[in-house]
Amino acid sequence: MNEPEEQDWLERALRAPDPPIPDAGFTRRTLAALPPPRRQVRRRRRVLLLAAAVASALALLAAGPALTDSFGQLLDWRAWASCSIPWLALACIATVIGLTVSLATDDA
Amino acid sequence: MAAAPDSELIVRVVEHADRDAFDLLVRRHQSAVRALLRRLTCGDHALADDLAQDTFLRAYLKLHTFRGDSALASWLYRIAYNLFLGEVRRRGPLRPALDGLPEPESPRPREEALLLDLERAMAGLSEAERAALDLCYKKDLSHQEAAWVLDCPVGTVKTHVLRGKEKLRRLLAPGPGKVTP
């Protein structure tokens, strides 16, 4: 075969379209491997946050006067030196900050 | 929705996480992406399909970054090629598997036999040459588009195409046991 003819053949063969590959479950498998929809993840996260907030509120209510005392102690910094650190108030503040940050970054 | 253009389906996926729309996109492009990967992996269908699945997963996660500067198909080819290169880096150069190609002894029409020979000869090219030939011929992309997919200069694509064709001519040259066109 002479060269131009061979080149023509090669060009033709290269341009010949690929036969379509049957899906044969490929799409179904791919869709099944996708991560859960973002909205679903967001909803789950909000439910968890709400549950944490409710649990924290209940715990604070149960703490009652001890919490008030703890906040009073926290505000009176001079009392810090003479007694223990007001852990209850600090835990309460940490919880509020944690919930706020979680909610703020919810849509991020 | 089946006749909706890619752009409309992309909006549905990005804004409403519409899985039916993504289902359609996968159905529409799976054949071309899998064909490219089968050629790149020298006929290793299992690996090609794994990479194709990863391609669509990555596309799903990154679809919000697709700006429409290129066709969706080209964007998918680019992802597929990068995943393929990652696989080559991980496991080294792939050996021709050609498990999807029928054995040549069975009698088949002349044209079909020639195409099979071509497919086998393609396995003798470098990854970049195979990719450039597939994109420029089978997928009918311009050199510029192929360069974007392969992330290399246009001149490099042209070189890959020329060298690839030259090698194919040599590999398909008449010889003992070879089918001559």
Tab-separated table of C-alpha atoms in Angstrom:
chain	number	residue	atom	x	y	z
A	1	MET	CA	0.000	0.000	0.000
A	2	ASN	CA	1.431	3.406	-0.837
A	3	GLU	CA	1.888	6.043	1.846
A	4	PRO	CA	-0.952	8.472	1.122
A	5	GLU	CA	-3.389	5.575	1.007
A	6	GLU	CA	-2.043	4.292	4.326
A	7	GLN	CA	-2.317	7.746	5.859
A	8	ASP	CA	-5.877	8.012	4.609
A	9	TRP	CA	-6.681	4.688	6.173
A	10	LEU	CA	-5.047	5.672	9.454
A	11	GLU	CA	-6.904	8.987	9.533
A	12	ARG	CA	-10.190	7.231	8.798
A	13	ALA	CA	-9.585	4.557	11.410
A	14	LEU	CA	-8.614	7.116	14.041
A	15	ARG	CA	-11.718	9.163	13.303
A	16	ALA	CA	-14.036	6.156	13.381
A	17	PRO	CA	-16.339	6.790	16.336
A	18	ASP	CA	-16.093	4.427	19.283
A	19	PRO	CA	-19.073	2.107	19.561
A	20	PRO	CA	-21.228	3.296	22.481
A	21	ILE	CA	-20.424	1.493	25.719
A	22	PRO	CA	-23.636	0.110	27.277
A	23	ASP	CA	-24.352	1.625	30.665
A	24	ALA	CA	-24.849	-1.825	32.248
A	25	GLY	CA	-25.448	-0.450	35.736
A	26	PHE	CA	-22.539	1.998	35.673
A	27	THR	CA	-24.742	5.031	36.343
A	28	ARG	CA	-26.617	3.261	39.150
A	29	ARG	CA	-23.341	2.267	40.849
A	30	THR	CA	-21.940	5.770	40.462
A	31	LEU	CA	-25.059	7.411	41.898
A	32	ALA	CA	-25.013	4.956	44.813
A	33	ALA	CA	-21.433	5.991	45.617
A	34	LEU	CA	-22.271	9.697	45.849
A	35	PRO	CA	-22.061	11.309	49.297
A	36	PRO	CA	-25.409	12.095	50.965
A	37	PRO	CA	-26.966	15.361	49.790
A	38	ARG	CA	-25.651	18.441	51.556
A	39	ARG	CA	-29.103	19.406	52.764
A	40	GLN	CA	-29.420	16.059	54.522
A	41	VAL	CA	-26.037	16.530	56.226
A	42	ARG	CA	-27.000	20.062	57.246
A	43	ARG	CA	-30.324	18.889	58.697
A	44	ARG	CA	-28.600	16.131	60.686
A	45	ARG	CA	-26.099	18.659	62.023
A	46	ARG	CA	-28.841	21.052	63.083
A	47	VAL	CA	-30.680	18.286	64.913
A	48	LEU	CA	-27.472	17.417	66.775
A	49	LEU	CA	-26.863	21.065	67.655
A	50	LEU	CA	-30.422	21.503	68.867
A	51	ALA	CA	-30.123	18.376	71.003
A	52	ALA	CA	-26.843	19.678	72.469
A	53	ALA	CA	-28.415	23.066	73.189
A	54	VAL	CA	-31.441	21.515	74.913
A	55	ALA	CA	-29.223	19.197	76.978
A	56	SER	CA	-27.047	22.148	77.998
A	57	ALA	CA	-30.094	24.218	78.962
A	58	LEU	CA	-31.447	21.355	81.086
A	59	ALA	CA	-28.072	20.911	82.764
A	60	LEU	CA	-27.918	24.644	83.547
A	61	LEU	CA	-31.439	24.608	84.969
A	62	ALA	CA	-30.541	21.638	87.129
A	63	ALA	CA	-27.486	23.481	88.398
A	64	GLY	CA	-29.789	26.225	89.799
A	65	PRO	CA	-28.276	28.408	92.566
A	66	ALA	CA	-24.847	26.829	92.154
A	67	LEU	CA	-24.695	28.381	88.689
A	68	THR	CA	-25.658	31.835	89.992
A	69	ASP	CA	-22.991	31.544	92.665
A	70	SER	CA	-20.471	30.419	90.100
A	71	PHE	CA	-21.183	33.423	87.838
A	72	GLY	CA	-20.982	35.746	90.825
A	73	GLN	CA	-17.632	34.237	91.660
A	74	LEU	CA	-16.494	34.590	88.044
A	75	LEU	CA	-17.382	38.279	88.009
A	76	ASP	CA	-15.636	38.889	91.324
A	77	TRP	CA	-12.107	38.262	90.146
A	78	ARG	CA	-10.669	39.039	93.597
A	79	ALA	CA	-12.359	35.907	94.926
A	80	TRP	CA	-10.427	33.780	92.379
A	81	ALA	CA	-7.248	33.898	94.349
A	82	SER	CA	-8.842	32.694	97.560
A	83	CYS	CA	-10.994	29.882	96.204
A	84	SER	CA	-11.250	27.494	93.301
A	85	ILE	CA	-11.866	28.651	89.734
A	86	PRO	CA	-15.607	28.928	88.906
A	87	TRP	CA	-15.653	25.877	86.615
A	88	LEU	CA	-19.400	25.748	86.257
A	89	ALA	CA	-19.626	29.269	84.841
A	90	LEU	CA	-16.632	28.678	82.589
A	91	ALA	CA	-18.177	25.443	81.289
A	92	CYS	CA	-21.406	27.298	80.618
A	93	ILE	CA	-19.604	30.020	78.662
A	94	ALA	CA	-17.586	27.411	76.713
A	95	THR	CA	-20.796	25.591	75.792
A	96	VAL	CA	-22.460	28.779	74.542
A	97	ILE	CA	-19.352	29.706	72.513
A	98	GLY	CA	-19.164	26.163	71.051
A	99	LEU	CA	-22.811	26.185	70.015
A	100	THR	CA	-22.521	29.666	68.530
A	101	VAL	CA	-19.434	28.750	66.480
A	102	SER	CA	-21.075	25.526	65.284
A	103	LEU	CA	-24.193	27.376	64.191
A	104	ALA	CA	-22.163	30.134	62.555
A	105	THR	CA	-20.169	27.634	60.506
A	106	ASP	CA	-23.213	25.516	59.690
A	107	ASP	CA	-23.525	26.855	56.151
A	108	ALA	CA	-19.820	27.031	55.477
B	1	MET	CA	-35.803	16.591	31.404
B	2	ALA	CA	-34.030	13.987	29.226
B	3	ALA	CA	-33.602	16.506	26.413
B	4	ALA	CA	-32.358	19.278	28.698
B	5	PRO	CA	-28.936	20.662	27.803
B	6	ASP	CA	-25.959	19.982	30.085
B	7	SER	CA	-25.976	23.574	31.349
B	8	GLU	CA	-29.535	23.231	32.647
B	9	LEU	CA	-28.800	19.913	34.325
B	10	ILE	CA	-25.679	21.365	35.955
B	11	VAL	CA	-27.726	24.209	37.453
B	12	ARG	CA	-30.198	21.677	38.846
B	13	VAL	CA	-27.393	19.646	40.420
B	14	VAL	CA	-25.560	22.629	41.886
B	15	GLU	CA	-28.560	24.592	43.155
B	16	HIS	CA	-30.957	21.830	44.133
B	17	ALA	CA	-28.679	18.804	44.561
B	18	ASP	CA	-30.933	17.171	41.968
B	19	ARG	CA	-29.734	13.567	41.676
B	20	ASP	CA	-31.997	12.827	38.734
B	21	ALA	CA	-30.233	15.577	36.808
B	22	PHE	CA	-26.833	14.156	37.723
B	23	ASP	CA	-28.084	10.691	36.757
B	24	LEU	CA	-28.827	12.070	33.294
B	25	LEU	CA	-25.414	13.713	33.036
B	26	VAL	CA	-23.680	10.444	33.918
B	27	ARG	CA	-25.797	8.483	31.428
B	28	ARG	CA	-25.038	11.044	28.752
B	29	HIS	CA	-21.255	11.114	29.215
B	30	GLN	CA	-20.362	7.694	30.651
B	31	SER	CA	-19.654	6.080	27.302
B	32	ALA	CA	-17.174	8.722	26.110
B	33	VAL	CA	-15.391	8.942	29.472
B	34	ARG	CA	-15.135	5.169	29.817
B	35	ALA	CA	-13.935	4.816	26.219
B	36	LEU	CA	-11.167	7.372	26.836
B	37	LEU	CA	-10.110	5.600	30.030
B	38	ARG	CA	-10.232	2.162	28.406
B	39	ARG	CA	-7.883	3.427	25.747
B	40	LEU	CA	-5.595	5.064	28.287
B	41	THR	CA	-5.482	1.929	30.442
B	42	CYS	CA	-4.723	-0.216	27.361
B	43	GLY	CA	-8.002	-2.092	27.635
B	44	ASP	CA	-8.138	-2.690	31.392
B	45	HIS	CA	-11.900	-2.346	31.646
B	46	ALA	CA	-12.114	-2.834	35.411
B	47	LEU	CA	-9.544	-0.128	36.133
B	48	ALA	CA	-11.067	2.141	33.501
B	49	ASP	CA	-14.509	1.825	35.074
B	50	ASP	CA	-13.129	2.465	38.566
B	51	LEU	CA	-11.438	5.606	37.293
B	52	ALA	CA	-14.586	6.623	35.400
B	53	GLN	CA	-16.611	6.281	38.587
B	54	ASP	CA	-14.058	8.394	40.465
B	55	THR	CA	-14.259	10.924	37.643
B	56	PHE	CA	-18.004	11.361	38.070
B	57	LEU	CA	-17.734	11.428	41.862
B	58	ARG	CA	-15.167	14.189	41.686
B	59	ALA	CA	-17.239	15.997	39.088
B	60	TYR	CA	-20.259	15.839	41.402
B	61	LEU	CA	-18.290	17.320	44.290
B	62	LYS	CA	-16.673	20.037	42.161
B	63	LEU	CA	-19.539	20.830	39.828
B	64	HIS	CA	-20.108	24.195	41.540
B	65	THR	CA	-16.636	25.236	40.302
B	66	PHE	CA	-17.497	24.464	36.667
B	67	ARG	CA	-17.745	27.841	34.955
B	68	GLY	CA	-18.772	26.663	31.517
B	69	ASP	CA	-15.587	27.957	29.848
B	70	SER	CA	-15.301	24.542	28.216
B	71	ALA	CA	-17.801	21.860	27.313
B	72	LEU	CA	-18.757	19.630	30.226
B	73	ALA	CA	-17.362	16.654	28.300
B	74	SER	CA	-13.919	18.311	28.076
B	75	TRP	CA	-14.036	19.085	31.791
B	76	LEU	CA	-14.824	15.433	32.513
B	77	TYR	CA	-11.977	14.281	30.233
B	78	ARG	CA	-9.620	16.553	32.130
B	79	ILE	CA	-10.651	15.062	35.469
B	80	ALA	CA	-10.410	11.552	34.023
B	81	TYR	CA	-6.940	12.165	32.594
B	82	ASN	CA	-5.667	13.592	35.886
B	83	LEU	CA	-7.035	10.624	37.797
B	84	PHE	CA	-5.419	8.303	35.269
B	85	LEU	CA	-2.056	10.059	35.676
B	86	GLY	CA	-2.393	9.724	39.440
B	87	GLU	CA	-2.985	6.006	39.005
B	88	VAL	CA	0.086	5.691	36.755
B	89	ARG	CA	2.186	7.550	39.323
B	90	ARG	CA	0.873	5.253	42.032
B	91	ARG	CA	1.331	1.904	40.310
B	92	GLY	CA	3.800	2.657	37.497
B	93	PRO	CA	3.256	2.366	33.745
B	94	LEU	CA	0.301	0.187	32.847
B	95	ARG	CA	0.860	-3.002	30.876
B	96	PRO	CA	-1.486	-3.580	27.970
B	97	ALA	CA	-4.364	-5.674	29.264
B	98	LEU	CA	-6.526	-5.627	26.168
B	99	ASP	CA	-8.956	-7.886	27.999
B	100	GLY	CA	-11.831	-6.211	26.282
B	101	LEU	CA	-10.559	-6.954	22.815
B	102	PRO	CA	-11.604	-10.165	21.102
B	103	GLU	CA	-8.888	-12.497	19.904
B	104	PRO	CA	-7.941	-11.889	16.301
B	105	GLU	CA	-8.231	-15.484	15.063
B	106	SER	CA	-12.009	-15.339	14.785
B	107	PRO	CA	-13.063	-14.345	11.290
B	108	ARG	CA	-14.383	-10.811	11.245
B	109	PRO	CA	-15.019	-8.167	8.666
B	110	ARG	CA	-11.897	-6.568	7.263
B	111	GLU	CA	-12.670	-3.084	8.594
B	112	GLU	CA	-13.373	-4.411	12.083
B	113	ALA	CA	-10.128	-6.390	12.088
B	114	LEU	CA	-8.229	-3.275	11.082
B	115	LEU	CA	-9.778	-1.290	13.900
B	116	LEU	CA	-8.815	-4.044	16.348
B	117	ASP	CA	-5.255	-3.922	15.088
B	118	LEU	CA	-5.276	-0.175	15.543
B	119	GLU	CA	-6.548	-0.566	19.098
B	120	ARG	CA	-3.734	-3.002	19.881
B	121	ALA	CA	-1.188	-0.729	18.264
B	122	MET	CA	-2.452	2.186	20.388
B	123	ALA	CA	-1.238	0.270	23.445
B	124	GLY	CA	2.289	0.741	22.106
B	125	LEU	CA	2.074	4.531	22.422
B	126	SER	CA	2.873	6.654	25.437
B	127	GLU	CA	0.011	7.739	27.710
B	128	ALA	CA	0.165	11.298	26.406
B	129	GLU	CA	0.154	10.170	22.778
B	130	ARG	CA	-2.823	7.883	23.350
B	131	ALA	CA	-4.676	10.659	25.115
B	132	ALA	CA	-3.864	13.256	22.441
B	133	LEU	CA	-4.969	10.960	19.602
B	134	ASP	CA	-8.154	9.958	21.378
B	135	LEU	CA	-9.088	13.546	22.174
B	136	CYS	CA	-8.206	15.003	18.776
B	137	TYR	CA	-9.659	12.207	16.659
B	138	LYS	CA	-12.220	10.128	18.529
B	139	LYS	CA	-13.561	13.019	20.593
B	140	ASP	CA	-12.983	15.523	17.792
B	141	LEU	CA	-11.538	18.190	20.101
B	142	SER	CA	-9.431	21.003	18.690
B	143	HIS	CA	-5.740	21.103	19.578
B	144	GLN	CA	-6.504	23.977	21.954
B	145	GLU	CA	-9.216	22.016	23.724
B	146	ALA	CA	-7.012	18.923	23.941
B	147	ALA	CA	-4.194	21.070	25.336
B	148	TRP	CA	-6.528	22.321	28.062
B	149	VAL	CA	-7.618	18.769	28.899
B	150	LEU	CA	-4.027	17.517	29.028
B	151	ASP	CA	-2.800	20.688	30.734
B	152	CYS	CA	0.056	21.236	28.296
B	153	PRO	CA	0.930	23.686	25.508
B	154	VAL	CA	-0.823	23.363	22.142
B	155	GLY	CA	2.520	22.632	20.481
B	156	THR	CA	3.021	19.648	22.758
B	157	VAL	CA	-0.362	18.234	21.761
B	158	LYS	CA	0.530	18.590	18.089
B	159	THR	CA	3.811	16.794	18.732
B	160	HIS	CA	2.028	13.979	20.594
B	161	VAL	CA	-0.428	13.586	17.714
B	162	LEU	CA	2.304	13.539	15.064
B	163	ARG	CA	4.523	11.143	16.998
B	164	GLY	CA	1.579	8.933	17.872
B	165	LYS	CA	0.524	8.662	14.246
B	166	GLU	CA	4.090	7.989	13.177
B	167	LYS	CA	4.385	5.162	15.703
B	168	LEU	CA	1.040	3.738	14.617
B	169	ARG	CA	2.148	3.731	11.002
B	170	ARG	CA	5.259	1.807	12.015
B	171	LEU	CA	3.344	-0.606	14.247
B	172	LEU	CA	0.744	-1.234	11.557
B	173	ALA	CA	3.248	-1.563	8.744
B	174	PRO	CA	2.910	-4.818	6.751
B	175	GLY	CA	4.801	-7.679	8.346
B	176	PRO	CA	4.444	-11.320	9.334
B	177	GLY	CA	1.099	-11.980	10.983
B	178	LYS	CA	-0.097	-8.424	10.565
B	179	VAL	CA	-3.242	-7.308	8.900
B	180	THR	CA	-2.461	-4.819	6.204
B	181	PRO	CA	-4.976	-2.183	5.361
